[in-house]
Each structure stands twice: as C-alpha cells, then as structure tokens.
C-alpha positions as MATLAB code, in Angstrom:
seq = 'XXXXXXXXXXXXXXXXXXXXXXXXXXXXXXXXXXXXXXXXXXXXXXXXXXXXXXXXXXXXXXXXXXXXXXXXXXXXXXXXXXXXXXXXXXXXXXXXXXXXXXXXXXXXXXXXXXXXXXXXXXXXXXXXXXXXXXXXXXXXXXXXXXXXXXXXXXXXXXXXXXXXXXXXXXXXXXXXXXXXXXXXXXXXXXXXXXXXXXXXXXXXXXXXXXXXXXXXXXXXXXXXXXXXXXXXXXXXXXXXXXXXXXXXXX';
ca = [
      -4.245  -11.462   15.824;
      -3.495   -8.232   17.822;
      -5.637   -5.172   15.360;
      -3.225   -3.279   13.224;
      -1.318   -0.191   15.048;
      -3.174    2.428   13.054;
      -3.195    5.775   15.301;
      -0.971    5.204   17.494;
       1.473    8.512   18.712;
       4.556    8.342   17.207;
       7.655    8.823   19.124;
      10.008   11.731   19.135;
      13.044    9.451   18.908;
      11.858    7.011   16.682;
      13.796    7.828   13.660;
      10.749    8.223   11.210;
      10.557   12.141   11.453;
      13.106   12.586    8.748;
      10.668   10.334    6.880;
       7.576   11.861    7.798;
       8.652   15.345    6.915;
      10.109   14.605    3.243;
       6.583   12.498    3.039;
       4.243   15.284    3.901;
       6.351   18.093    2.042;
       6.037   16.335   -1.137;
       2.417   15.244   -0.831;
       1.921   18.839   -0.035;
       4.082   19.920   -3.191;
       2.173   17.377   -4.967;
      -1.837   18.353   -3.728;
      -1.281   22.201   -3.492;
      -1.356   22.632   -7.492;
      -3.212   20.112   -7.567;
      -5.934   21.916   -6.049;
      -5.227   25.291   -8.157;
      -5.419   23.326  -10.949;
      -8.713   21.634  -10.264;
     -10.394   25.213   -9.319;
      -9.724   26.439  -12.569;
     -11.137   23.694  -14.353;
     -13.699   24.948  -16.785;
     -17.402   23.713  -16.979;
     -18.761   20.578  -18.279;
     -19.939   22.317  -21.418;
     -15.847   23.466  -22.339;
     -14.962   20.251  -21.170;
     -16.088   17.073  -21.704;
     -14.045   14.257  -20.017;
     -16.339   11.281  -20.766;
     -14.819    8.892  -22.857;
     -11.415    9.505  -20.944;
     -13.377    8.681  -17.742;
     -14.586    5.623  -19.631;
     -10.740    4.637  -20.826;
      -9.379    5.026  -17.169;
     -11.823    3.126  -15.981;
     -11.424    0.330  -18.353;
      -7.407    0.747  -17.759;
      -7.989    0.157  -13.994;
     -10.480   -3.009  -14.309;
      -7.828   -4.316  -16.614;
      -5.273   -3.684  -14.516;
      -6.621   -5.551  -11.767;
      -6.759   -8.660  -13.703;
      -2.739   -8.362  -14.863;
      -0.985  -11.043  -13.202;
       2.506  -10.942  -14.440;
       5.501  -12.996  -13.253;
       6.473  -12.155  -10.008;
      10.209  -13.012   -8.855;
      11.858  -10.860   -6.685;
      13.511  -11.276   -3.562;
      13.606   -9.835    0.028;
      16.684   -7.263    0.104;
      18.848   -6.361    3.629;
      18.522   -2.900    4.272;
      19.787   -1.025    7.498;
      17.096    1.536    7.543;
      13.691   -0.001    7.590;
      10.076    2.122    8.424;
       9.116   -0.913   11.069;
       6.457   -1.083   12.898;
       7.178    2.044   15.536;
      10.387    3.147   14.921;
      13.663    2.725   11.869;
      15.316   -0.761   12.246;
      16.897   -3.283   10.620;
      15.177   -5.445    8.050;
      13.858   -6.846    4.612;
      11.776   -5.662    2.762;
      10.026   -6.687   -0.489;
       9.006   -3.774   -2.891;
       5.912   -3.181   -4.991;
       5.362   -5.548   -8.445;
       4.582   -4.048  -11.412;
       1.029   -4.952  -11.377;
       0.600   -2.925   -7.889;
       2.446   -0.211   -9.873;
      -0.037   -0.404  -12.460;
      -2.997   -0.973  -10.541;
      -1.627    2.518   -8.055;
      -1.746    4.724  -10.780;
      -4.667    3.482  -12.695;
      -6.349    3.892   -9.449;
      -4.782    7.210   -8.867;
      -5.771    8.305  -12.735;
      -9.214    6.958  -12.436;
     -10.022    9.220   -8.585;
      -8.197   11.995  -10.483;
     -10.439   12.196  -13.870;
     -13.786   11.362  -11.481;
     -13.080   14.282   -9.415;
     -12.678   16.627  -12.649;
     -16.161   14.956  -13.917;
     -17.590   15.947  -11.171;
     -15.781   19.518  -10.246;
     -17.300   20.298  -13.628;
     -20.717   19.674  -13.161;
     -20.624   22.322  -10.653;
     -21.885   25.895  -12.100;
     -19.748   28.611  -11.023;
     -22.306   30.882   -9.845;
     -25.370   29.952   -7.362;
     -23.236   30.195   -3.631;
     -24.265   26.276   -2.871;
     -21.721   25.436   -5.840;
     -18.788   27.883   -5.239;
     -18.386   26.048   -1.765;
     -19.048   22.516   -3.565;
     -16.449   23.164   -5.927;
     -13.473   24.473   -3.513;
     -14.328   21.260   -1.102;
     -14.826   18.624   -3.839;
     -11.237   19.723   -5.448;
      -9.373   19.757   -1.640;
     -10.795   16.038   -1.093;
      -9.593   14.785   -4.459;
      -5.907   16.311   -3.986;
      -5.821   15.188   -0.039;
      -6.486   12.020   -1.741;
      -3.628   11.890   -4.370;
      -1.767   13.410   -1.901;
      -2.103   11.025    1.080;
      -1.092    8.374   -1.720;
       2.051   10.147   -2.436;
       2.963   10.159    1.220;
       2.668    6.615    2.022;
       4.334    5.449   -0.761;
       7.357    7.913    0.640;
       6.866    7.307    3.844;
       7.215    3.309    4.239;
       9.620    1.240    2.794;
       8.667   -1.218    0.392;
       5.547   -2.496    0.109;
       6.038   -5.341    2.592;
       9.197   -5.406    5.535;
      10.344   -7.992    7.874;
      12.022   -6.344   11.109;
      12.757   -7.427   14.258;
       8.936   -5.762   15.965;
       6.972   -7.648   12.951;
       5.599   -7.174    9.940;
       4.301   -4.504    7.886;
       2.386   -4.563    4.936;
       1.243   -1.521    3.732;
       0.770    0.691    6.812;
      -0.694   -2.233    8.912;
       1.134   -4.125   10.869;
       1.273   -7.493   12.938;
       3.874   -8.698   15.632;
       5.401  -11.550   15.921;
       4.432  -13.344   18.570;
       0.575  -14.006   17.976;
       1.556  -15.950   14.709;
       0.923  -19.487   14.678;
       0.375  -20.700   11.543;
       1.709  -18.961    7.896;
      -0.067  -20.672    4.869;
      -0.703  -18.902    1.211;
      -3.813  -17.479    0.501;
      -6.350  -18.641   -2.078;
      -8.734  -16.288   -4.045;
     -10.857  -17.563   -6.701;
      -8.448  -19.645   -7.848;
      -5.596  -18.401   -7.347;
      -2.389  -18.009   -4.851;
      -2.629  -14.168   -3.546;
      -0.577  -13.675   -0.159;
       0.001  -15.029    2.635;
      -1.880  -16.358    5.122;
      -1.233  -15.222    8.814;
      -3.194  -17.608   11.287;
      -3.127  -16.346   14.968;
      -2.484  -18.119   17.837;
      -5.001  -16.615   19.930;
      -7.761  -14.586   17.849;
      -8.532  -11.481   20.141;
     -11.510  -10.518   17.237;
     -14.004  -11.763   14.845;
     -12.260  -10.955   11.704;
     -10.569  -13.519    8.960;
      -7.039  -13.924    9.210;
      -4.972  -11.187    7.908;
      -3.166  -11.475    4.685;
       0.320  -10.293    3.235;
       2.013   -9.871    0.143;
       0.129  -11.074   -2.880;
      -0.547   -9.269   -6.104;
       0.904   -6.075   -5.192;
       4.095   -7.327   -4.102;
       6.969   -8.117   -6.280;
       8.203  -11.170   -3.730;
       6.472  -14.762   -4.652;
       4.118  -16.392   -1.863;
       7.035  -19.383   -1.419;
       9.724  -16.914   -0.659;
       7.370  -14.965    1.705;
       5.861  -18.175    3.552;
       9.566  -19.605    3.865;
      10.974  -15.988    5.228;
       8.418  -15.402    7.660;
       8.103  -18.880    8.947;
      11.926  -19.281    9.376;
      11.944  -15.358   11.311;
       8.692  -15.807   13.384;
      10.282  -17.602   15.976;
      13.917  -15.522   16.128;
      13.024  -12.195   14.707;
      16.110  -10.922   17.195;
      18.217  -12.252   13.823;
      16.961   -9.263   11.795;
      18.274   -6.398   14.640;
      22.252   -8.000   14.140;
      23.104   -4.586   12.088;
      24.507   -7.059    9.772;
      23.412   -8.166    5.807;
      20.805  -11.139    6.458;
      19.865  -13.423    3.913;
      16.270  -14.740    3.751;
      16.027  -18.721    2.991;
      14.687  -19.771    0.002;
      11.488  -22.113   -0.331;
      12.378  -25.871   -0.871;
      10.447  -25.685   -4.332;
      11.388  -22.713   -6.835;
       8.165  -20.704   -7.421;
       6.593  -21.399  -10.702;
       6.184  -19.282  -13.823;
       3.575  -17.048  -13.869;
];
C-alpha cells in the first residue's frame, strides 16, 4: 500500500485554496485568543484546576468506550477535498462518538496545558519564556484541530483519485482485498489489503468508530468503486450500493 500523501506541494489550481484559507483563518481566529487567554492565566495557587483535570480525563476514557449505533450513509456531493485536488464524490461524516471523543480530547489537551502554564512562576527569566512557548503549543494544537476539521470533507470520502480518511489517503489501484477490521472484539473499520505491500507496516484501516457510516456499507461501497472509480467523476448524483445484509443494531 503506496504511504499516505502527507507533504506533498499542493497545486495552485487545485481548487482547495478557498478551503485552505477559510481553514487557517479560523484556526487562527480560534488559537490567537487562545493564546492571550492562556498568558493571563493566574498561578497554581489562584487556581487550582485539579479535579476538573481529573473529570476531563475521566470524560475522555469514557468516551472512548461509547459505541453508539452507527447508521448513516455515504452522501453525493459535487465538491469533495480528494486526495490532491476538489472532485466529485461521497463522503461519510463524523459519528457522534468521534464527536465526543474530538472534544473530550480537545477539553482534556486544553485543561493539561492550563495545569501546567500554571505551575510556571511568573518571575525567574527560565519561566517567562516557558510560559509564552507552553501556551503557543497548546493553541497551535487546538488550532491545527480546528483546521482539519474545516479543511476536509467528512471524515471519510470516496472520489475518483481514492480514498481519504482523515488527512491520509490511499489510491485505488494497490487495493486488493477490503475486509472489516477486528479489535478486541469488535468490528472497527475497514480493512484495506494491498496488492503489492511496498513497506513493513499492517494494512491500513478506514472508517470505524469515528465514522458515522457502518463497516457493511463501507466494505460494499469501496469494493463495488475500487475497480471503476471513473463512476464517481460523472458530475452526476451517485448512489453507493447497499451491503446484501442490513448492518445490525448497535
């Protein structure tokens, strides 16, 4: 399986810019008070964040163990965030329990950082550089997460170059096999078996948890497009098959 396309230049006429610009502008709209806010946190003696710390962090591990129904579908839309440029394609957006688990997460990093920002006192030199640095890395971090989730569509898309899950990506033709995915126990993506495996590294996997789609629709939608993914660049509404077996409760 070819390595995700992570770094790669984009292109000035790949239709993303739009995209890329709204992303960035709000993540910056989003991390610049951030930041303000963090550097005029008081100390850990005026403030005293630990059982809230303790709560988030409880929130997040229960989170992470929510599994509730998933049973949405993969919707048509003419404007997809592909793999290198805007095309044509379905895409399946984020469940609840990826919801949940994004801003548990988010909370969690958040109250960490101010934990920490306060243990800083405000007056030897090593700690007035600490504290400034330590507050930009936790609001480039909320922010980054506020740009991705603005700058891809949906949380999974099927387009004519491949797949993307997430910012990573696969193509097309190195897919061989599409199973679901087992952990502990339980059915959590999709499978992707190459045909030729260029690395050392398990299969990747798609969908899951995170994603509001069921494992059956995903496994019958790519295996049906893997081998005619020219279908999804028509410009025209396409409608995904359904699995042979409805997906079960749960």
């Amino acid at each position: 399986m070819p390595l995700p396309s992570l770094g790669r230049l984009p292109s000035p006429g790949d239709g993303l810019w739009t995209r890329r610009l709204l992303a960035v502008s709000t993540a910056a709209a989003v991390a610049v008070p951030l930041v303000n806010g963090l550097l005029r946190l008081p100390s850990r003696h005026q403030l005293d964040l630990s059982c809230f710390v303790w709560l988030l962090l409880g929130g997040r591990w229960l989170s992470q163990r929510w599994w509730p129904r998933r049973d949405g579908r993969l919707m048509w839309r003419s404007r997809v965030a592909g793999r290198h440029s805007v095309e044509p394609g379905l895409v399946a957006r984020r469940s609840l329990a990826g919801w949940a688990d994004l801003v548990a997460n988010t909370a969690a990093t958040a109250a960490i950082g101010v934990g920490l920002i306060g243990t800083f006192p405000e007056v030897p030199r090593w700690a007035a550089l600490l504290r400034p640095l330590l507050a930009v890395g936790v609001a480039a971090w909320i922010g980054r997460v506020v740009y991705e989730e603005i700058r891809f569509t949906g949380r999974l898309a099927l387009t004519t170059s491949g797949i993307r899950h997430g910012r990573r990506t696969y193509g097309w033709t190195n897919i061989d096999m599409v199973t679901p995915h087992r952990s502990d126990g339980r059915v959590d993506g999709v499978r992707l078996r190459p045909a030729k495996w260029v690395s050392l590294e398990p299969a990747p996997v798609v969908g899951g948890r995170d994603t509001a789609v069921p494992e059956e629709r995903l496994v019958a939608a790519i295996e049906h497009f893997r081998s005619r993914p020219e279908v999804l660049a028509v410009g025209l509404p396409v409608t995904p098959p359904e699995p042979a077996v409805a997906p079960a409760d749960g």
